mmCIF file of C-alpha atoms and ligand atoms in Angstrom:
data_model
loop_
_atom_site.group_PDB
_atom_site.id
_atom_site.type_symbol
_atom_site.label_atom_id
_atom_site.label_comp_id
_atom_site.label_asym_id
_atom_site.label_seq_id
_atom_site.Cartn_x
_atom_site.Cartn_y
_atom_site.Cartn_z
ATOM 1 C CA MET A 1 0.000 0.000 0.000
ATOM 2 C CA LEU A 2 1.220 3.498 -0.783
ATOM 3 C CA PRO A 3 1.837 5.881 2.067
ATOM 4 C CA THR A 4 -0.927 8.466 2.513
ATOM 5 C CA THR A 5 1.321 11.439 1.915
ATOM 6 C CA LEU A 6 1.972 10.288 -1.628
ATOM 7 C CA ILE A 7 -1.645 9.638 -2.410
ATOM 8 C CA CYS A 8 -3.156 12.915 -1.285
ATOM 9 C CA ILE A 9 -0.937 14.665 -3.742
ATOM 10 C CA ALA A 10 0.535 18.090 -3.912
ATOM 11 C CA LEU A 11 -1.415 20.402 -6.112
ATOM 12 C CA ALA A 12 -2.012 23.263 -3.735
ATOM 13 C CA GLN A 13 -1.734 26.507 -5.624
ATOM 14 C CA GLY A 14 -0.189 29.740 -4.585
ATOM 15 C CA ALA A 15 1.036 28.298 -1.298
ATOM 16 C CA ALA A 16 4.350 30.100 -1.535
ATOM 17 C CA SER A 17 3.296 32.774 -3.969
ATOM 18 C CA PRO A 18 5.490 35.837 -3.512
ATOM 19 C CA GLN A 19 2.470 37.930 -4.391
ATOM 20 C CA SER A 20 0.486 36.663 -1.432
ATOM 21 C CA SER A 21 -0.457 39.561 0.728
ATOM 22 C CA THR A 22 -1.289 39.376 4.360
ATOM 23 C CA VAL A 23 -3.366 41.925 6.086
ATOM 24 C CA PRO A 24 -4.046 41.821 9.782
ATOM 25 C CA HIS A 25 -7.456 41.064 11.202
ATOM 26 C CA ALA A 26 -10.049 43.415 9.831
ATOM 27 C CA HIS A 27 -12.791 43.096 12.389
ATOM 28 C CA ALA A 28 -15.342 45.802 12.061
ATOM 29 C CA PRO A 29 -17.240 46.255 15.303
ATOM 30 C CA ALA A 30 -20.542 44.411 15.252
ATOM 31 C CA SER A 31 -22.652 47.483 15.837
ATOM 32 C CA ALA A 32 -26.134 46.190 15.110
ATOM 33 C CA ALA A 33 -27.490 42.972 16.562
ATOM 34 C CA PRO A 34 -27.187 40.303 13.849
ATOM 35 C CA GLN A 35 -30.325 40.032 11.739
ATOM 36 C CA ARG A 36 -32.033 36.668 11.902
ATOM 37 C CA ALA A 37 -31.591 34.675 8.729
ATOM 38 C CA ALA A 38 -34.638 33.605 6.821
ATOM 39 C CA THR A 39 -32.831 30.292 6.356
ATOM 40 C CA PRO A 40 -31.574 28.773 9.624
ATOM 41 C CA LEU A 41 -27.848 28.043 9.956
ATOM 42 C CA PRO A 42 -27.395 24.536 8.495
ATOM 43 C CA THR A 43 -26.211 21.867 10.930
ATOM 44 C CA VAL A 44 -24.297 18.601 10.458
ATOM 45 C CA ASP A 45 -27.456 16.496 10.645
ATOM 46 C CA VAL A 46 -29.080 18.204 7.629
ATOM 47 C CA ALA A 47 -29.103 15.539 4.922
ATOM 48 C CA ALA A 48 -29.341 17.823 1.876
ATOM 49 C CA PRO A 49 -27.513 20.944 0.701
ATOM 50 C CA VAL A 50 -29.176 24.250 1.591
ATOM 51 C CA ASP A 51 -29.535 27.395 -0.555
ATOM 52 C CA ALA A 52 -29.827 30.919 0.861
ATOM 53 C CA PRO A 53 -29.930 34.223 -1.049
ATOM 54 C CA GLY A 54 -26.619 34.466 -2.939
ATOM 55 C CA LEU A 55 -25.333 31.136 -1.586
ATOM 56 C CA HIS A 56 -25.733 27.630 -2.969
ATOM 57 C CA ASN A 57 -25.079 24.142 -1.827
ATOM 58 C CA VAL A 58 -24.337 24.917 1.813
ATOM 59 C CA VAL A 59 -23.448 21.859 3.901
ATOM 60 C CA ALA A 60 -22.166 21.837 7.508
ATOM 61 C CA PHE A 61 -19.087 19.764 8.383
ATOM 62 C CA ALA A 62 -19.091 20.707 12.084
ATOM 63 C CA PRO A 63 -21.141 23.063 14.231
ATOM 64 C CA ASP A 64 -20.392 26.531 12.823
ATOM 65 C CA VAL A 65 -18.285 25.172 9.928
ATOM 66 C CA LEU A 66 -19.989 25.396 6.530
ATOM 67 C CA SER A 67 -18.985 24.567 2.964
ATOM 68 C CA GLY A 68 -20.713 26.150 -0.038
ATOM 69 C CA SER A 69 -20.529 28.202 -3.230
ATOM 70 C CA ALA A 70 -18.744 31.532 -3.663
ATOM 71 C CA PRO A 71 -20.979 34.231 -2.123
ATOM 72 C CA GLU A 72 -22.727 36.135 -4.934
ATOM 73 C CA GLY A 73 -22.890 39.911 -4.566
ATOM 74 C CA ASP A 74 -24.408 41.712 -1.601
ATOM 75 C CA SER A 75 -27.085 39.078 -1.045
ATOM 76 C CA GLY A 76 -24.492 36.321 -0.590
ATOM 77 C CA PHE A 77 -22.523 38.285 1.979
ATOM 78 C CA ASP A 78 -25.740 39.437 3.675
ATOM 79 C CA SER A 79 -26.731 35.777 4.069
ATOM 80 C CA LEU A 80 -23.336 35.012 5.637
ATOM 81 C CA LYS A 81 -23.680 37.984 7.955
ATOM 82 C CA SER A 82 -27.173 36.926 8.989
ATOM 83 C CA TRP A 83 -25.689 33.579 10.036
ATOM 84 C CA GLY A 84 -23.095 35.462 12.058
ATOM 85 C CA VAL A 85 -20.223 34.167 9.874
ATOM 86 C CA ARG A 86 -16.938 35.777 10.963
ATOM 87 C CA THR A 87 -14.407 34.069 8.699
ATOM 88 C CA VAL A 88 -14.653 33.094 5.037
ATOM 89 C CA ILE A 89 -12.019 30.749 3.611
ATOM 90 C CA SER A 90 -11.767 30.461 -0.176
ATOM 91 C CA VAL A 91 -10.058 27.383 -1.631
ATOM 92 C CA ASP A 92 -10.898 28.604 -5.162
ATOM 93 C CA GLY A 93 -8.441 30.222 -7.577
ATOM 94 C CA ALA A 94 -10.513 33.418 -8.066
ATOM 95 C CA VAL A 95 -9.602 36.616 -6.231
ATOM 96 C CA PRO A 96 -12.001 36.970 -3.262
ATOM 97 C CA ASP A 97 -14.536 39.797 -3.042
ATOM 98 C CA LEU A 98 -12.734 41.486 -0.156
ATOM 99 C CA ASP A 99 -14.718 44.726 -0.220
ATOM 100 C CA ARG A 100 -18.084 43.095 0.390
ATOM 101 C CA ALA A 101 -16.624 40.918 3.158
ATOM 102 C CA LYS A 102 -14.883 43.813 4.899
ATOM 103 C CA ALA A 103 -17.986 45.974 4.715
ATOM 104 C CA ARG A 104 -19.649 43.333 6.893
ATOM 105 C CA GLY A 105 -16.734 42.824 9.269
ATOM 106 C CA ILE A 106 -15.990 39.380 7.841
ATOM 107 C CA ARG A 107 -12.372 38.240 7.473
ATOM 108 C CA TYR A 108 -11.301 36.567 4.216
ATOM 109 C CA VAL A 109 -8.593 33.920 4.017
ATOM 110 C CA HIS A 110 -7.500 32.686 0.578
ATOM 111 C CA LEU A 111 -5.859 29.242 0.491
ATOM 112 C CA PRO A 112 -6.513 27.763 -2.978
ATOM 113 C CA ILE A 113 -6.323 24.006 -3.591
ATOM 114 C CA GLY A 114 -6.402 21.926 -6.769
ATOM 115 C CA TYR A 115 -8.960 19.415 -8.002
ATOM 116 C CA HIS A 116 -6.610 16.516 -7.293
ATOM 117 C CA GLY A 117 -6.314 17.329 -3.627
ATOM 118 C CA PHE A 118 -3.711 19.278 -1.707
ATOM 119 C CA ASP A 119 -0.365 18.821 -0.074
ATOM 120 C CA GLU A 120 0.483 18.320 3.575
ATOM 121 C CA ALA A 121 1.501 21.956 4.120
ATOM 122 C CA ARG A 122 -1.776 23.305 2.752
ATOM 123 C CA LYS A 123 -3.699 20.717 4.769
ATOM 124 C CA LEU A 124 -2.087 21.837 8.033
ATOM 125 C CA GLU A 125 -2.553 25.501 7.109
ATOM 126 C CA LEU A 126 -6.256 24.931 6.455
ATOM 127 C CA ALA A 127 -6.542 22.910 9.666
ATOM 128 C CA ARG A 128 -4.933 25.716 11.624
ATOM 129 C CA ALA A 129 -7.241 28.305 10.051
ATOM 130 C CA LEU A 130 -10.328 26.208 10.856
ATOM 131 C CA ARG A 131 -9.114 25.487 14.378
ATOM 132 C CA ASP A 132 -8.051 29.025 15.324
ATOM 133 C CA LEU A 133 -10.031 31.619 13.360
ATOM 134 C CA PRO A 134 -13.321 33.007 14.690
ATOM 135 C CA ARG A 135 -16.437 31.003 13.826
ATOM 136 C CA PRO A 136 -18.819 30.508 12.231
ATOM 137 C CA VAL A 137 -16.502 29.780 9.306
ATOM 138 C CA TYR A 138 -17.709 29.502 5.708
ATOM 139 C CA ILE A 139 -15.380 27.658 3.331
ATOM 140 C CA HIS A 140 -16.061 27.998 -0.378
ATOM 141 C CA CYS A 141 -14.833 27.208 -3.881
ATOM 142 C CA HIS A 142 -16.767 28.252 -7.001
ATOM 143 C CA HIS A 143 -19.799 25.961 -7.072
ATOM 144 C CA GLY A 144 -19.354 24.674 -3.527
ATOM 145 C CA LYS A 145 -19.526 21.014 -4.441
ATOM 146 C CA HIS A 146 -16.059 19.672 -5.006
ATOM 147 C CA ARG A 147 -13.038 21.507 -3.621
ATOM 148 C CA SER A 148 -14.703 23.251 -0.659
ATOM 149 C CA ALA A 149 -16.415 20.036 0.454
ATOM 150 C CA GLY A 150 -13.182 18.086 -0.104
ATOM 151 C CA ALA A 151 -11.199 20.561 1.985
ATOM 152 C CA ALA A 152 -13.863 20.703 4.713
ATOM 153 C CA GLY A 153 -14.050 16.896 4.836
ATOM 154 C CA THR A 154 -10.298 16.404 5.061
ATOM 155 C CA ILE A 155 -9.912 19.075 7.718
ATOM 156 C CA ALA A 156 -12.852 17.776 9.775
ATOM 157 C CA VAL A 157 -10.947 14.465 10.013
ATOM 158 C CA THR A 158 -7.562 16.147 10.570
ATOM 159 C CA LEU A 159 -9.019 18.046 13.539
ATOM 160 C CA GLY A 160 -10.696 14.922 14.912
ATOM 161 C CA TRP A 161 -14.252 16.240 14.417
ATOM 162 C CA MET A 162 -15.332 13.341 12.195
ATOM 163 C CA THR A 163 -14.236 9.899 11.112
ATOM 164 C CA PRO A 164 -13.144 9.625 7.463
ATOM 165 C CA GLU A 165 -16.390 7.714 6.751
ATOM 166 C CA GLN A 166 -18.536 10.493 8.206
ATOM 167 C CA ALA A 167 -16.612 13.165 6.304
ATOM 168 C CA VAL A 168 -16.863 11.247 3.016
ATOM 169 C CA ALA A 169 -20.624 10.944 3.628
ATOM 170 C CA ARG A 170 -20.845 14.731 4.017
ATOM 171 C CA MET A 171 -18.910 15.201 0.747
ATOM 172 C CA LYS A 172 -21.535 13.018 -0.940
ATOM 173 C CA VAL A 173 -24.285 15.208 0.550
ATOM 174 C CA ALA A 174 -22.461 18.247 -0.911
ATOM 175 C CA GLY A 175 -22.496 16.514 -4.299
ATOM 176 C CA THR A 176 -18.726 16.101 -4.766
ATOM 177 C CA ALA A 177 -18.484 14.270 -8.108
ATOM 178 C CA PRO A 178 -17.007 10.748 -7.907
ATOM 179 C CA SER A 179 -14.594 11.725 -10.696
ATOM 180 C CA TYR A 180 -12.710 13.940 -8.215
ATOM 181 C CA SER A 181 -11.116 10.855 -6.740
ATOM 182 C CA GLY A 182 -8.159 12.845 -5.383
ATOM 183 C CA LEU A 183 -10.467 14.927 -3.188
ATOM 184 C CA TYR A 184 -12.226 11.807 -1.877
ATOM 185 C CA ARG A 185 -8.868 10.123 -1.268
ATOM 186 C CA CYS A 186 -7.593 13.048 0.794
ATOM 187 C CA THR A 187 -10.561 12.680 3.135
ATOM 188 C CA ALA A 188 -10.734 8.877 3.170
ATOM 189 C CA GLU A 189 -7.051 8.633 4.068
ATOM 190 C CA ALA A 190 -6.902 11.552 6.482
ATOM 191 C CA ALA A 191 -6.290 10.966 10.183
ATOM 192 C CA LYS A 192 -6.403 13.143 13.265
ATOM 193 C CA VAL A 193 -3.240 15.242 13.525
ATOM 194 C CA ALA A 194 -1.747 16.268 16.876
ATOM 195 C CA ASP A 195 -2.447 19.837 17.939
ATOM 196 C CA ALA A 196 1.252 20.610 18.166
ATOM 197 C CA ALA A 197 1.776 19.698 14.502
ATOM 198 C CA ILE A 198 -1.101 21.957 13.477
ATOM 199 C CA SER A 199 0.362 24.775 15.583
ATOM 200 C CA GLY A 200 3.525 24.448 13.493
ATOM 201 C CA ALA A 201 1.683 25.384 10.270
ATOM 202 C CA ARG A 202 1.873 28.831 8.706
ATOM 203 C CA ALA A 203 -0.560 31.234 10.299
ATOM 204 C CA ASP A 204 -0.128 34.325 8.137
ATOM 205 C CA PHE A 205 -3.368 33.407 6.311
ATOM 206 C CA PRO A 206 -3.291 35.620 3.189
ATOM 207 C CA GLU A 207 -6.518 37.383 2.249
ATOM 208 C CA VAL A 208 -5.575 36.995 -1.401
ATOM 209 C CA SER A 209 -3.164 34.605 -3.130
ATOM 210 C CA ARG A 210 -2.859 35.591 -6.768
ATOM 211 C CA PRO A 211 -2.651 32.501 -8.913
ATOM 212 C CA ALA A 212 -0.268 32.724 -11.838
ATOM 213 C CA GLY A 213 -0.692 31.830 -15.512
ATOM 214 C CA LEU A 214 -2.913 28.856 -16.198
ATOM 215 C CA VAL A 215 -5.014 28.974 -13.032
ATOM 216 C CA LYS A 216 -5.722 32.692 -13.333
ATOM 217 C CA GLY A 217 -6.577 32.231 -17.000
ATOM 218 C CA MET A 218 -8.987 29.395 -16.192
ATOM 219 C CA VAL A 219 -10.707 31.521 -13.554
ATOM 220 C CA ASP A 220 -11.262 34.283 -16.146
ATOM 221 C CA ILE A 221 -12.413 31.730 -18.704
ATOM 222 C CA ASP A 222 -14.901 30.322 -16.232
ATOM 223 C CA LEU A 223 -16.419 33.733 -15.453
ATOM 224 C CA THR A 224 -16.726 34.588 -19.144
ATOM 225 C CA TRP A 225 -18.195 31.195 -19.940
ATOM 226 C CA ASP A 226 -20.785 31.634 -17.166
ATOM 227 C CA ASN A 227 -21.779 34.958 -18.752
ATOM 228 C CA LEU A 228 -22.096 33.309 -22.151
ATOM 229 C CA LYS A 229 -24.299 30.598 -20.662
ATOM 230 C CA SER A 230 -26.654 33.329 -19.394
ATOM 231 C CA VAL A 231 -26.639 34.826 -22.911
ATOM 232 C CA GLN A 232 -27.468 31.405 -24.360
ATOM 233 C CA LYS A 233 -30.320 30.971 -21.860
ATOM 234 C CA ALA A 234 -31.721 34.323 -22.991
ATOM 235 C CA GLY A 235 -31.917 33.017 -26.584
ATOM 236 C CA TRP A 236 -28.510 34.525 -27.444
ATOM 237 C CA THR A 237 -29.587 38.031 -26.482
ATOM 238 C CA VAL A 238 -28.644 40.277 -23.549
ATOM 239 C CA PRO A 239 -29.950 38.587 -20.373
ATOM 240 C CA SER A 240 -32.392 40.787 -18.458
ATOM 241 C CA ASP A 241 -30.535 40.217 -15.175
ATOM 242 C CA HIS A 242 -27.193 41.202 -16.839
ATOM 243 C CA PRO A 243 -28.169 44.227 -18.955
ATOM 244 C CA ASP A 244 -24.512 45.277 -19.214
ATOM 245 C CA LEU A 245 -23.363 42.120 -21.035
ATOM 246 C CA VAL A 246 -22.382 42.416 -24.681
ATOM 247 C CA PRO A 247 -22.655 38.873 -26.066
ATOM 248 C CA ALA A 248 -20.035 39.197 -28.824
ATOM 249 C CA ALA A 249 -17.609 40.931 -26.446
ATOM 250 C CA GLU A 250 -17.898 38.069 -23.947
ATOM 251 C CA ALA A 251 -17.131 35.560 -26.689
ATOM 252 C CA GLY A 252 -14.221 37.756 -27.781
ATOM 253 C CA ARG A 253 -12.856 37.845 -24.254
ATOM 254 C CA LEU A 254 -13.100 34.053 -24.050
ATOM 255 C CA ALA A 255 -11.206 33.672 -27.322
ATOM 256 C CA ASP A 256 -8.598 36.217 -26.181
ATOM 257 C CA THR A 257 -7.927 34.527 -22.872
ATOM 258 C CA LEU A 258 -7.632 31.123 -24.524
ATOM 259 C CA ARG A 259 -5.191 32.552 -27.068
ATOM 260 C CA LEU A 260 -3.154 34.256 -24.338
ATOM 261 C CA LEU A 261 -2.981 30.983 -22.441
ATOM 262 C CA HIS A 262 -1.874 29.180 -25.564
ATOM 263 C CA GLU A 263 1.117 31.552 -25.534
ATOM 264 C CA ASP A 264 1.688 31.237 -21.768
ATOM 265 C CA ALA A 265 5.118 29.991 -20.684
ATOM 266 C CA THR A 266 3.773 27.156 -18.475
ATOM 267 C CA VAL A 267 1.366 26.044 -21.188
ATOM 268 C CA LYS A 268 4.247 25.905 -23.674
ATOM 269 C CA THR A 269 5.792 23.155 -21.508
ATOM 270 C CA LYS A 270 2.634 20.988 -21.761
ATOM 271 C CA PRO A 271 2.186 18.059 -24.169
ATOM 272 C CA ALA A 272 1.320 18.828 -27.798
ATOM 273 C CA GLU A 273 -2.222 17.478 -27.338
ATOM 274 C CA PHE A 274 -2.838 19.920 -24.482
ATOM 275 C CA GLN A 275 -1.677 22.845 -26.619
ATOM 276 C CA ALA A 276 -3.803 21.617 -29.526
ATOM 277 C CA LEU A 277 -6.906 21.500 -27.301
ATOM 278 C CA MET A 278 -6.210 25.048 -26.116
ATOM 279 C CA ALA A 279 -5.828 26.238 -29.724
ATOM 280 C CA ARG A 280 -9.006 24.420 -30.782
ATOM 281 C CA ASN A 281 -10.946 25.949 -27.897
ATOM 282 C CA ALA A 282 -9.717 29.418 -28.898
ATOM 283 C CA GLU A 283 -10.853 28.861 -32.499
ATOM 284 C CA GLN A 284 -14.265 27.677 -31.339
ATOM 285 C CA ALA A 285 -14.645 30.771 -29.136
ATOM 286 C CA GLN A 286 -13.567 32.888 -32.089
ATOM 287 C CA SER A 287 -16.265 31.388 -34.302
ATOM 288 C CA LEU A 288 -18.809 32.110 -31.573
ATOM 289 C CA GLU A 289 -17.672 35.740 -31.484
ATOM 290 C CA ASP A 290 -17.754 36.012 -35.284
ATOM 291 C CA LEU A 291 -21.319 34.779 -35.468
ATOM 292 C CA LEU A 292 -22.552 36.845 -32.494
ATOM 293 C CA ALA A 293 -20.929 39.952 -33.957
ATOM 294 C CA LYS A 294 -23.234 39.704 -36.996
ATOM 295 C CA PHE A 295 -26.333 40.489 -34.971
ATOM 296 C CA ALA A 296 -27.271 44.104 -34.382
ATOM 297 C CA ALA A 297 -27.360 45.164 -30.723
ATOM 298 C CA GLY A 298 -30.523 43.877 -29.088
ATOM 299 C CA ALA A 299 -31.556 41.775 -32.112
ATOM 300 C CA ARG A 300 -32.686 38.219 -31.453
ATOM 301 C CA PRO A 301 -31.011 35.625 -33.710
ATOM 302 C CA SER A 302 -33.308 33.548 -35.893
ATOM 303 C CA SER A 303 -33.956 30.035 -34.663
ATOM 304 C CA GLU A 304 -31.602 28.764 -37.346
ATOM 305 C CA ASP A 305 -28.784 31.008 -36.118
ATOM 306 C CA ALA A 306 -29.596 30.109 -32.514
ATOM 307 C CA GLU A 307 -29.139 26.449 -33.466
ATOM 308 C CA ARG A 308 -25.737 27.211 -34.962
ATOM 309 C CA LEU A 309 -24.737 29.123 -31.830
ATOM 310 C CA ASN A 310 -25.929 26.247 -29.648
ATOM 311 C CA ALA A 311 -23.850 23.833 -31.691
ATOM 312 C CA ILE A 312 -20.708 25.950 -31.248
ATOM 313 C CA ALA A 313 -21.410 26.236 -27.512
ATOM 314 C CA SER A 314 -21.627 22.423 -27.263
ATOM 315 C CA GLN A 315 -18.301 22.091 -29.081
ATOM 316 C CA ILE A 316 -16.686 24.573 -26.686
ATOM 317 C CA THR A 317 -17.968 22.646 -23.665
ATOM 318 C CA ALA A 318 -16.741 19.377 -25.170
ATOM 319 C CA THR A 319 -13.225 20.826 -25.568
ATOM 320 C CA CYS A 320 -13.157 22.203 -21.986
ATOM 321 C CA LYS A 321 -14.214 18.758 -20.773
ATOM 322 C CA ALA A 322 -11.785 16.832 -22.960
ATOM 323 C CA CYS A 323 -8.832 18.792 -21.620
ATOM 324 C CA HIS A 324 -9.995 18.628 -18.000
ATOM 325 C CA ALA A 325 -10.589 14.875 -18.221
ATOM 326 C CA ALA A 326 -7.086 14.287 -19.606
ATOM 327 C CA TYR A 327 -5.074 16.897 -17.705
ATOM 328 C CA ARG A 328 -6.941 18.108 -14.658
ATOM 329 C CA ASP A 329 -9.471 15.790 -12.983
HETATM 330 C C1 HEC B 401 -6.121 22.656 -22.981
HETATM 331 C C2 HEC B 401 -6.625 22.360 -21.668
HETATM 332 C C3 HEC B 401 -7.790 23.095 -21.070
HETATM 333 C C4 HEC B 401 -8.871 23.659 -21.716
HETATM 334 C C5 HEC B 401 -9.184 23.689 -23.200
HETATM 335 C C6 HEC B 401 -9.709 24.223 -20.679
HETATM 336 N N1 HEC B 401 -9.152 24.010 -19.455
HETATM 337 FE FE1 HEC B 401 -9.894 24.634 -17.665
HETATM 338 N N2 HEC B 401 -8.284 23.870 -16.710
HETATM 339 C C7 HEC B 401 -7.251 23.171 -17.310
HETATM 340 C C8 HEC B 401 -6.289 22.753 -16.294
HETATM 341 C C9 HEC B 401 -5.012 21.958 -16.526
HETATM 342 C C10 HEC B 401 -6.777 23.232 -15.059
HETATM 343 C C11 HEC B 401 -6.156 23.052 -13.685
HETATM 344 C C12 HEC B 401 -5.193 24.154 -13.389
HETATM 345 C C13 HEC B 401 -4.486 23.926 -12.062
HETATM 346 O O1 HEC B 401 -5.200 23.692 -11.056
HETATM 347 O O2 HEC B 401 -3.270 23.970 -12.052
HETATM 348 C C14 HEC B 401 -8.034 23.922 -15.359
HETATM 349 C C15 HEC B 401 -8.811 24.534 -14.403
HETATM 350 C C16 HEC B 401 -10.044 25.076 -14.646
HETATM 351 C C17 HEC B 401 -10.886 25.656 -13.627
HETATM 352 C C18 HEC B 401 -10.561 25.745 -12.147
HETATM 353 C C19 HEC B 401 -9.812 27.040 -11.824
HETATM 354 C C20 HEC B 401 -9.527 27.162 -10.315
HETATM 355 O O3 HEC B 401 -10.281 27.856 -9.624
HETATM 356 O O4 HEC B 401 -8.567 26.529 -9.841
HETATM 357 C C21 HEC B 401 -12.025 26.078 -14.256
HETATM 358 C C22 HEC B 401 -13.208 26.738 -13.595
HETATM 359 C C23 HEC B 401 -11.876 25.802 -15.674
HETATM 360 N N3 HEC B 401 -10.662 25.189 -15.882
HETATM 361 C C24 HEC B 401 -12.839 26.115 -16.642
HETATM 362 C C25 HEC B 401 -12.662 25.896 -18.014
HETATM 363 C C26 HEC B 401 -13.658 26.189 -19.023
HETATM 364 C C27 HEC B 401 -15.031 26.764 -18.738
HETATM 365 C C28 HEC B 401 -13.116 25.842 -20.209
HETATM 366 C C29 HEC B 401 -13.722 25.925 -21.585
HETATM 367 C C30 HEC B 401 -14.339 27.156 -21.999
HETATM 368 C C31 HEC B 401 -11.775 25.324 -19.946
HETATM 369 N N4 HEC B 401 -11.548 25.372 -18.606
HETATM 370 C C32 HEC B 401 -10.906 24.874 -20.927
HETATM 371 C C33 HEC B 401 -7.104 22.911 -18.649
HETATM 372 C C34 HEC B 401 -7.970 23.322 -19.651
#
C-alpha cells in the first residue's frame, strides 16, 4: 500500500506565492445585533444541501463550519452575515470579493487548492485556520460542491471532528463528483493530527493569493463562460438580469484569454495534445464571437442562427471537458 502522503498529492496553488499579501485582522465592530436569517444556519445532521440568497449548496461539516458556493454579490454576503459568519475561507483560484466581506466585518482567508487534492503543508494551514479563526466559518470554492467540500471533509478528520467515513458521507451530501477521486482520497485517508503539529503550520493566512498563468486564466475563462451561458439561456440576447453584457464581447474575451494561455510559458511546456486542445478551444470561441458579432445590438437571432450558436457552444464545452478529463481531474 502506498503511504498516505503520496496519495493525497501536492497540487495546492499559490502556497508560496510571492504575491500573497497578508493583512491583519479586519474586524469591524458588530454594531447592530445580527439580523435573523430567513434560512436557519445549516447543521451537520441536515441531509441535503441548503440554498440561501446568494449562496448555494451549503453543507455543515461541524457546528459553525460550513462549505458552499462563492458568495454572490451583496445578497451572498448578507446571508453570511445573517448567520453570524466571521471568517470566510476560499479554496478557489478566483480573487475573493474582499470589499463586500470587509464591509460586513468578515475576514477573508485565501488558500486555494487543486482538483486533485492538496499537499500536507496546505492541509495543516487549512486545519490551523479552521481550528483558530473566529467562527462561524464559511469555506467555499466556485460551485461549492467539489473543492470546498473536499477541503472541509479532510480538515474535519484532521481536527478529529469526524471519522473519514462520516466526512466522506458529508462530501456526498455536498455533491462532490465521484470523478474527483483525489479529493475523496484526501478525506478517506486523512487521520487526526496532533495539535502541536497543526500549531507548526503557517498562520499568516493571506486574504488573497494571486494565482499565476494557467489557473488565473482558467478563472477568467470560467467567469466569461458563465456569462455566455446566461446569454445562451436568454436566446442569445442580452440577459435581463445582466443588462450590461455584450454577447459578442464576452465571446471575444473568451477567445482572447484562450489565445493568451496558448502563448503562456507554463502552457508551452505541456504536451502537444494539451496545446492543440487550447488552440481548438480558442478557435471555437472565435467562431462564436464572429457569429454573435453579426447580430445588431438587441436583435434576437433567428432560430436557425440560434441552433448554430448552440452547436458551437456544445463544441466549446466538449473541448473544456476533454482537456480537464485528460489533464486536470
Ligand atoms: C487545454 C486544456 C484546457 C482547456 C481547453 C480548458 N481548461 Fe480549464 N483547466 C485546465 C487545467 C489543466 C486546469 C487546472 C489548473 C491547475 O489547477 O493547475 C483547469 C482549471 C479550470 C478551472 C478551475 C480554476 C480554479 O479555480 O482553480 C475552471 C473553472 C476551468 N478550468 C474552466 C474551463 C472552461 C469553462 C473551459 C472551456 C471554456 C476550460 N476550462 C478549458 C485545462 C484546460
